[in-house]
XYZ file of C-alpha atoms in Angstrom:
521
model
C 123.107 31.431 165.350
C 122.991 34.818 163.410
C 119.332 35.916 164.784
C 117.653 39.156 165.460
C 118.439 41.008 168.437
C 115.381 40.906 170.982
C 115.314 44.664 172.296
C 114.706 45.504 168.334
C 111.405 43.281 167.664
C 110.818 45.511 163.993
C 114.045 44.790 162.487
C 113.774 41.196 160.632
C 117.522 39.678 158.911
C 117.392 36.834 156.525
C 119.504 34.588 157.705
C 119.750 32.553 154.544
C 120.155 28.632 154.522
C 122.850 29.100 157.603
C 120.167 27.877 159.984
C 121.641 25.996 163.377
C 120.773 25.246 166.412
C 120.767 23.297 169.864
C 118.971 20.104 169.497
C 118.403 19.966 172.904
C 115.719 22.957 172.726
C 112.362 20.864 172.890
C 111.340 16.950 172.905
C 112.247 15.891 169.370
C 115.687 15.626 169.379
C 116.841 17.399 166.420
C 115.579 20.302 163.921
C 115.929 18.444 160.661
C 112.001 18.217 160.577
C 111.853 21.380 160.761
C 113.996 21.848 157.386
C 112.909 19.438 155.759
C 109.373 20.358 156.285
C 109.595 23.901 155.075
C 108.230 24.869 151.809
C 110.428 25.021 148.777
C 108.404 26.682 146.015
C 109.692 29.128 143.720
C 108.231 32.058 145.502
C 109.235 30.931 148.738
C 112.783 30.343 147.654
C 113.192 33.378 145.080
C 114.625 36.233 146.322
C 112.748 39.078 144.430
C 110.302 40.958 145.949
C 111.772 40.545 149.813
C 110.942 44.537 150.144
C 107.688 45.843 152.598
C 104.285 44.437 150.893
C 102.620 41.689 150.647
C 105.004 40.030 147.988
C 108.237 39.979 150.274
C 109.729 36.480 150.963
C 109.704 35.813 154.664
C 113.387 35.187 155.591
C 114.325 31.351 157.206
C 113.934 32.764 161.107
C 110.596 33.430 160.426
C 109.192 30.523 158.498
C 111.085 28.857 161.784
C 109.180 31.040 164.099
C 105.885 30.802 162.537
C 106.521 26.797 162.266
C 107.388 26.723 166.253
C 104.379 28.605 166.873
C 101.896 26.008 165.084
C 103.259 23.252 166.797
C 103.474 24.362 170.050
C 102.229 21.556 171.531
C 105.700 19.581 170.589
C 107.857 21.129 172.883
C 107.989 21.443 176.726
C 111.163 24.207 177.128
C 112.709 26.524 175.165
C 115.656 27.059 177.412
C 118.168 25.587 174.887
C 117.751 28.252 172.223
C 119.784 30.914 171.647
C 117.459 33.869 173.309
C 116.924 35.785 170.069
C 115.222 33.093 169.044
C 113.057 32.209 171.828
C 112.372 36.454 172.320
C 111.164 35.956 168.840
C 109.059 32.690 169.408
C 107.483 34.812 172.204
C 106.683 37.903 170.686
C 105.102 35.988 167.834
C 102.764 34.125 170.524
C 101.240 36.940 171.463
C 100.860 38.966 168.380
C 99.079 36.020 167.450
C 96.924 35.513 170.730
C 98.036 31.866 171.005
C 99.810 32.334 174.308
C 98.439 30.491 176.875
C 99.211 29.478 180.756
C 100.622 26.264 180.024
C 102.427 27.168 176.768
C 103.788 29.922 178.656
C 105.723 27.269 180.870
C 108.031 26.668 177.567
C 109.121 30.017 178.163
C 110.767 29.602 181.902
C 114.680 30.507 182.006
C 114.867 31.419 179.026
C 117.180 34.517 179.387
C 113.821 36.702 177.965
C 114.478 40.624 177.842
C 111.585 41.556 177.285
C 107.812 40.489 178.069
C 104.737 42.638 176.751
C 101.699 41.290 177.939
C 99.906 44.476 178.264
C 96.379 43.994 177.789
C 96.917 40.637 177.101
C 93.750 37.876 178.267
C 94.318 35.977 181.245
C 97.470 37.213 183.192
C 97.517 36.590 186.268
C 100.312 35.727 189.010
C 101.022 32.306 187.778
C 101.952 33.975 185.086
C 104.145 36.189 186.880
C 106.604 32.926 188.141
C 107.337 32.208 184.424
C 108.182 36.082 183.874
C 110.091 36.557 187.010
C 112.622 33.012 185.997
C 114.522 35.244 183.433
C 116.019 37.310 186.476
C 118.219 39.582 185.336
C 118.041 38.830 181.699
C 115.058 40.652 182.384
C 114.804 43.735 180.963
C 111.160 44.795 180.245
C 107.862 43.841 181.621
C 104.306 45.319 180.169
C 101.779 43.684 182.609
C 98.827 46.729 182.023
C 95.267 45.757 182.745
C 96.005 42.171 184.232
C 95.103 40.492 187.139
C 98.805 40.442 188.965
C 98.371 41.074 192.567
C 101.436 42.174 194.785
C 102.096 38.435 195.308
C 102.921 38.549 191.393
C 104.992 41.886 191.695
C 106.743 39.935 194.964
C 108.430 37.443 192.304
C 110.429 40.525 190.342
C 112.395 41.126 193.117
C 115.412 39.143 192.139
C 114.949 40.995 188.703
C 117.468 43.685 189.413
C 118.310 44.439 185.986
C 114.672 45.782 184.639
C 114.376 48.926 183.115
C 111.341 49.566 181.947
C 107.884 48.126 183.901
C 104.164 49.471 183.179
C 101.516 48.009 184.997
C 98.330 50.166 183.724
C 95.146 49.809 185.080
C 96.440 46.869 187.187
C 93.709 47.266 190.167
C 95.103 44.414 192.068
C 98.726 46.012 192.740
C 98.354 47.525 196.082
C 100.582 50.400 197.742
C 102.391 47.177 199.065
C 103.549 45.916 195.824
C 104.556 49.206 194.977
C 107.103 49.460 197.930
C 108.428 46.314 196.331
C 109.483 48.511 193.492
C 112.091 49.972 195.516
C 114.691 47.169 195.057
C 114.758 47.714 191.415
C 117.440 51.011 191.329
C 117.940 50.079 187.552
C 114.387 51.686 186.289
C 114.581 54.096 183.921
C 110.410 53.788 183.055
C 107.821 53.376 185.362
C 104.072 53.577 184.713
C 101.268 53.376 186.776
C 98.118 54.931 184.883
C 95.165 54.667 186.707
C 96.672 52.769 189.886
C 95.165 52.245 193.421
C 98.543 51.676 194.347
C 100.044 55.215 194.045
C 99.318 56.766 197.199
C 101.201 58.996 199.677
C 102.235 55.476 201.518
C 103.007 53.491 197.993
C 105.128 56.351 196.921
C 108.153 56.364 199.308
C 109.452 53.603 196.728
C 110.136 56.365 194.073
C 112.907 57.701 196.071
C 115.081 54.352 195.862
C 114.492 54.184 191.846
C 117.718 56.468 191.636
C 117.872 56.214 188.052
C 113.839 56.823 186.650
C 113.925 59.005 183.918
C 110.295 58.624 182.841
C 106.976 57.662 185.264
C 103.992 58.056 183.879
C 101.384 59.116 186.842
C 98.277 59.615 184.594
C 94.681 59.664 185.174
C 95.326 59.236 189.260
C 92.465 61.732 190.362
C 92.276 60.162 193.353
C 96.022 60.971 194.508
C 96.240 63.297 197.345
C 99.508 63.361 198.165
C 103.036 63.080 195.406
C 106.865 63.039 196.454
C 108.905 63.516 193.478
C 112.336 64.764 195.483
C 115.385 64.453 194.196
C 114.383 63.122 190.568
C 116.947 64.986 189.329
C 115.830 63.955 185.803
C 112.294 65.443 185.892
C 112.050 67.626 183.421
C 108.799 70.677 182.958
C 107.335 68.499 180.032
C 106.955 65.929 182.834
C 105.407 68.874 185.552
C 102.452 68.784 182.904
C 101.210 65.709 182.939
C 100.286 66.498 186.781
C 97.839 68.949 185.965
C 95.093 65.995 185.704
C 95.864 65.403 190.115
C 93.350 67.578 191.140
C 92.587 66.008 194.176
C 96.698 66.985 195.137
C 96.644 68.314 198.341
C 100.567 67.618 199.379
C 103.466 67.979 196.111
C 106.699 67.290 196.889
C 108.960 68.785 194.451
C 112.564 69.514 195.767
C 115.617 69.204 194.056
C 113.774 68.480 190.559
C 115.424 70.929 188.200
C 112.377 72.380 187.072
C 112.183 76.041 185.944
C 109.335 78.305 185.702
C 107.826 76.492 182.750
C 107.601 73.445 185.338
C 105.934 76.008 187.782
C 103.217 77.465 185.577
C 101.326 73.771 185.209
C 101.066 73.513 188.753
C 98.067 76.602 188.836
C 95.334 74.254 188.260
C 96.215 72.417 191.541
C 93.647 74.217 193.726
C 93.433 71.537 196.522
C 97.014 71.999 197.154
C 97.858 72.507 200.812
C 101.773 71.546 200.877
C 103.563 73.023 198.102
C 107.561 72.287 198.172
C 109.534 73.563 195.433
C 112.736 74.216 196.893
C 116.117 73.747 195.741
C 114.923 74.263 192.095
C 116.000 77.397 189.446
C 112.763 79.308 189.857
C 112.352 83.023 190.002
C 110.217 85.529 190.925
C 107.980 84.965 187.416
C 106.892 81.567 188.862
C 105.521 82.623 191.708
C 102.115 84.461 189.862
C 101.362 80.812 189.194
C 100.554 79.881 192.326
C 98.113 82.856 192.846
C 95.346 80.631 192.945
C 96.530 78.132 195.077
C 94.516 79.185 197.920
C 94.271 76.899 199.874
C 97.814 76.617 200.477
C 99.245 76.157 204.152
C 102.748 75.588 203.701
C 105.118 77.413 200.550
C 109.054 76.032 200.289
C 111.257 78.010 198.345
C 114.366 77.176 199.867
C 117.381 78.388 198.101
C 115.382 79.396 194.773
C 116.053 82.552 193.007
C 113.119 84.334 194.623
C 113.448 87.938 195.746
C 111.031 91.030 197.057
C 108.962 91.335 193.990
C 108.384 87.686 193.860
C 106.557 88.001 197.124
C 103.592 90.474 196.157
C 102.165 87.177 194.370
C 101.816 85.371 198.088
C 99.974 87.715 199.558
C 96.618 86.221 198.576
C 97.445 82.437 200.278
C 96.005 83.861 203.381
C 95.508 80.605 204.549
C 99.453 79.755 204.696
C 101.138 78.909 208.311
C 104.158 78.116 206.695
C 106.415 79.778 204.778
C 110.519 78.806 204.001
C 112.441 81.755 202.016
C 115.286 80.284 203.333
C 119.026 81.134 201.047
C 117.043 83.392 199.089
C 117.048 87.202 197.563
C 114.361 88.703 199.784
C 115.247 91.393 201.552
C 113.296 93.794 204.137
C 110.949 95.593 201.800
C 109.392 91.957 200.423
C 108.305 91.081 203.862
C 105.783 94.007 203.528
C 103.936 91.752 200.927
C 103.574 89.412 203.892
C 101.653 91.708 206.280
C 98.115 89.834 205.589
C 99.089 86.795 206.094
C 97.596 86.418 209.750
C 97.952 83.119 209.902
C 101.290 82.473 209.892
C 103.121 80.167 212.185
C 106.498 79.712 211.007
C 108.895 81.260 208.801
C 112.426 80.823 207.548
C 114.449 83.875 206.642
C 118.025 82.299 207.287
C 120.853 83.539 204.942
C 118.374 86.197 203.035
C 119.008 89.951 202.815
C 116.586 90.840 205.763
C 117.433 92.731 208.707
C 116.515 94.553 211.612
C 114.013 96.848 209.485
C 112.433 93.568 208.240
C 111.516 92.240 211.746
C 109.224 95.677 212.287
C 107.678 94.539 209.036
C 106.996 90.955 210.482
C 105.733 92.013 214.022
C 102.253 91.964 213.053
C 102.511 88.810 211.901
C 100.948 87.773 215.538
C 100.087 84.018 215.076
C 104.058 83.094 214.646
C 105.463 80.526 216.628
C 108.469 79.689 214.702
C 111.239 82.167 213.506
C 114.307 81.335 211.815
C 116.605 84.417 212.157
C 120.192 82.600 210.876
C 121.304 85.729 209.863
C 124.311 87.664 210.469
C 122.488 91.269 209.390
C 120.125 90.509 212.522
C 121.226 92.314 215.847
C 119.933 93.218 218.926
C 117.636 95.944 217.344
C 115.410 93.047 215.534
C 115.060 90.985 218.517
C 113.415 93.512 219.889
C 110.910 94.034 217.138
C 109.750 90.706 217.817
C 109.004 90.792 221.769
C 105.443 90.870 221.223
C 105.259 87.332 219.941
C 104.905 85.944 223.868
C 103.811 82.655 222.113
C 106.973 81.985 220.124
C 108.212 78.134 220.348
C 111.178 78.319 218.277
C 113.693 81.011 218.025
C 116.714 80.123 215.504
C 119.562 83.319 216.070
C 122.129 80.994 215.259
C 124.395 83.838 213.249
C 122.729 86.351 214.513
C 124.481 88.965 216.089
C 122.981 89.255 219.588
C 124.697 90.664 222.413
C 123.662 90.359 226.304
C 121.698 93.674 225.956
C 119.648 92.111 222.895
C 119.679 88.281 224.729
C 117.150 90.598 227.362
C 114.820 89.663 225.329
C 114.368 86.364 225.795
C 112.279 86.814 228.770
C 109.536 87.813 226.920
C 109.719 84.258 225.343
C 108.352 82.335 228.353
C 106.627 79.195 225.724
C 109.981 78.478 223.628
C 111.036 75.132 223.101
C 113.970 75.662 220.962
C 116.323 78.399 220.998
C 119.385 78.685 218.858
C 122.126 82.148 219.951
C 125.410 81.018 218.631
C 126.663 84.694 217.443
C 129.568 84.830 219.655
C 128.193 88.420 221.617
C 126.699 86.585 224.619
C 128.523 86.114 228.280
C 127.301 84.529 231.679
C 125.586 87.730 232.180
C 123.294 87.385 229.285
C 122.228 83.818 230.083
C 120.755 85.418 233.182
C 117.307 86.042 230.953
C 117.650 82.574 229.641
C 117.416 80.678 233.071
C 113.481 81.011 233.633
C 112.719 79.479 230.178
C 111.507 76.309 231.607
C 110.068 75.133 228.487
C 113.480 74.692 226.505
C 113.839 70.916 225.173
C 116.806 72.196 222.954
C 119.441 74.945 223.944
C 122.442 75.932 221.866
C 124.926 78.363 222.916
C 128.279 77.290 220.958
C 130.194 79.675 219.594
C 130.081 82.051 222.268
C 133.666 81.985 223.475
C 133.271 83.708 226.960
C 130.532 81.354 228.160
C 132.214 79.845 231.785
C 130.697 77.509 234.349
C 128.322 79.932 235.527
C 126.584 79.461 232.458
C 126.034 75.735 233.438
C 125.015 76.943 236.743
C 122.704 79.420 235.516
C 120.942 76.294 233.267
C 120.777 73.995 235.748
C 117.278 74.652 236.589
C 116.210 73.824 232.609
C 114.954 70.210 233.955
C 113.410 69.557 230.314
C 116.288 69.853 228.393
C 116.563 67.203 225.778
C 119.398 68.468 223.832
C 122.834 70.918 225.244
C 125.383 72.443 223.359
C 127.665 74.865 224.476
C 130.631 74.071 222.650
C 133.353 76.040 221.560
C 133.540 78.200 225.244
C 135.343 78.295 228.309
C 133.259 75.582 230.212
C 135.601 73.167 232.138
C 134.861 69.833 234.147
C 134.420 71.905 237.294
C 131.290 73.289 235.689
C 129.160 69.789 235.142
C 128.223 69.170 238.350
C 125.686 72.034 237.856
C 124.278 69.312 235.283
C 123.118 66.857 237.626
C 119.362 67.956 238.049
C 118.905 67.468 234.023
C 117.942 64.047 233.536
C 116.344 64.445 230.349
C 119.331 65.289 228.616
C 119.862 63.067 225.568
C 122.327 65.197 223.575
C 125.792 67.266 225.266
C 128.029 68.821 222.905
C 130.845 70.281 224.879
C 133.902 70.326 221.956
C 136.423 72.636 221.644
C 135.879 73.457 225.830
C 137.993 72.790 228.685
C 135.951 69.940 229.339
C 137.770 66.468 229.023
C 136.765 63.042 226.903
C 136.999 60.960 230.577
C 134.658 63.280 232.268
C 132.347 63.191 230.200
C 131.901 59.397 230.178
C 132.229 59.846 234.431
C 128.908 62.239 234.323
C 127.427 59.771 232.080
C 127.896 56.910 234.245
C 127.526 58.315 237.283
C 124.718 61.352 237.125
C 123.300 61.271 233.444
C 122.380 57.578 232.465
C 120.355 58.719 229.478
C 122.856 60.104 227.625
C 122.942 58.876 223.966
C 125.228 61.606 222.453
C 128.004 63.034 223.883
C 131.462 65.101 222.468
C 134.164 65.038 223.525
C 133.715 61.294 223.730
């Protein structure tokens, strides 16, 4: 059967007098009737005139279709037919409003690709079984304004091959039946105008849809909170259509490809509090976008092409606590920019161009209580800028290059939680200022080469210490008796020491039952 194919429902081919078929397709056993029956007048036979207009001669699949369609009530499954056909038979249905619930039922395994019932009377879930038997024949599903429920979006699971679903204005899909989404990694189209669905809870199903290239988000004023990371095909003519979310408060925007252009639709978004653009190619022309966004309280610009000048156009978002520059350009004369921002709490300067000058520039900044300093232009002369901030929970010096002189100044940081000094400049004696920190949860010293058992003795009083690591160093098995007393400890990392795989497992069994993680193993 030489029919049309059903993802192009325009395009119409005469198939002549060639007409065949299964006569297994409906309750009268074969389609002679149907031949028979059709019209044979001149004009219906004559080929003239078959051009756009009123005079064209319908070709023979159509004068089948339109036959079908009148006597509807004749046939109890379609299955049979080749699925051109039947797509056809469909479509015509409801372009001609004749679909209903029970004729519908002719339509179940059919092998349908697609199924637009958008704004279509009645649909409901019932509907929804008929729509969902096509499994992965299934290729497109318009169910806009209906009255599908998530027990109707439930039955598309087992559809795995859709690409394209729009359910408009369907106020009955909850953030439940939007999670169902997830399973269906072959959307490329996904739209949800007007949804109460789409909320911060409904959205974690974008995520799995690995392969959306358009979602249509429009008219959601309610939404408050959007996570768009890692939709690598996002484009800035998509950024735009967010500028109706005014009631955005938290954008999630990472790893989207957007430029500038993207950036400069986003300055309308004044309820923004959590802003995340990092991992994109923006530069420092973005950032007088966000200008008004003043109610922001946390800015990620991790690894974008940001640098000092960029920062002048932050220094209004007074009301940020925190701020990633993280794998940036900035270097120690933007941080000036940052001097008004009092309320401040945590900021990420690892691999930037800051150094020790920059940490004078940051001092001020007294409501800080999270620096990260990964930085290999950071010595002892920084750290020392920052001993006023007695409130500081986490320190990050991971690259830094502190010393034992410099680690002196971790006495002044009696409230810290976390503290990262893995520069390879610190002995025994420098873990001497360490010792009293009695707030540490998480301690890591690897790298430092000349750390010996005494540095396990000196720790031994750290009873809160969730998580150790001192690897790479000169601690042996003698040294983990010292450990005993730390019965918190969930995490040891002791590779690349003299410490062995069988002692290890010994201290677990024996003195630390809570270990989880462990290396050497």
């Amino acid at each position: 059967m030489g029919g049309v194919c059903s993802r192009k429902r325009s395009q119409l081919v005469d198939e002549g007098d060639s007409f065949q078929t299964s006569p297994r397709f409906s309750k009268t056993s074969s389609l002679k009737w149907l031949l028979l029956s059709l019209p044979r007048t001149n004009s219906d036979v004559s080929r003239k005139g078959q051009g756009e207009g009123p005079g064209r001669c319908p070709s023979l699949m159509e004068l089948c279709v339109a036959r079908v369609c009148k006597d509807l009530d004749k046939y109890s499954s379609f299955m049979m037919l080749p699925r051109d056909l039947s797509q056809q038979i469909f479509n015509k249905l409801v372009e001609s409003n004749c679909l209903t619930e029970a004729s519908l039922q002719t339509f179940r395994e059919c092998a349908l690709q697609d199924i637009c019932l958008g704004e279509y009377p009645g649909v409901k879930d019932a509907w929804m079984e008929v729509v969902a038997s096509q499994r992965k024949s299934l290729l497109s599903v318009d169910i806009s304004c209906s009255e599908v429920t998530d027990r109707g979006i439930d039955l598309l699971r087992d559809c795995s091959s859709m690409q394209s679903l729009a359910c408009n204005y369907c106020d009955q899909i909850s953030e439940h039946g939007l999670g169902i989404l997830s399973g269906l990694s072959n959307l490329t189209s996904l739209s949800f105008k007007r949804s109460n669905a789409v909320t911060a809870e409904g959205m974690r199903a974008f995520p799995n849809l690995i392969n959306l290239v358009n979602l249509d988000l429009e008219d959601l004023t309610k939404l408050e909170s959007l996570n768009m990371r890692y939709c690598n095909y996002i484009a800035d003519s998509d950024i735009k259509y967010l500028t109706d979310l005014t009631n955005l408060k938290d954008l999630q925007l990472s790893c989207c490809r957007i430029t500038d252009l993207g950036v400069s639709y986003l300055r309308g978004l004044r309820k923004l509090k959590v802003l995340n653009l990092g991992f994109n190619c923006i530069t420092d022309a973005c950032l007088v976008h966000l200008k008004e966004l003043i109610n922001l309280e946390s800015l990620n610009l991790d690894s974008c092409k940001i640098g000092d000048e960029g920062l002048q156009h932050l220094k209004g978002l007074v009301l940020l606590q925190s701020l990633e520059l993280s794998d940036t350009e900035v270097g120690s004369n933007g941080l000036q920019h940052l001097s008004g921002l009092r309320n401040l709490q945590s900021i990420n300067l690892s691999f930037t161009l800051v150094t020790d000058i920059g940490m004078k520039k940051i001092s001020m900044l007294s409501s800080l209580k999270s620096i990260n300093l990964d930085n290999r232009q950071i010595t002892d002369v920084g750290l020392a800028a920052l001993t006023s901030f007695t409130g500081l929970t986490h320190l990050d010096l991971f690259g830094a290059r502190i010393t034992d002189y410099g680690a002196n100044c971790f006495r002044c940081f009696k409230n810290l939680q976390s503290l990262e000094a893995c520069g390879g400049f610190i002995t025994d004696a420098g873990v001497k200022n360490i010792k009293d920190l009695k707030a540490l949860t998480l301690l890591n010293l690897s790298q430092n080469v000349n750390l010996t058992d005494k540095t396990l003795e000196l720790i031994s009083g750290l009873t809160a210490l969730v998580n150790l690591n001192v690897s790479n160093s000169r601690v042996s098995n003698a040294g983990l008796k010292h450990l005993k007393d730390l019965q918190n400890l969930r995490s040891l990392s002791l590779d690349s020491t003299r410490v062995t795989a069988n002692e290890m497992k010994r201290l677990q069994a024996t003195t630390l039952p809570n270990l989880i993680s462990m290396r050497p193993e």
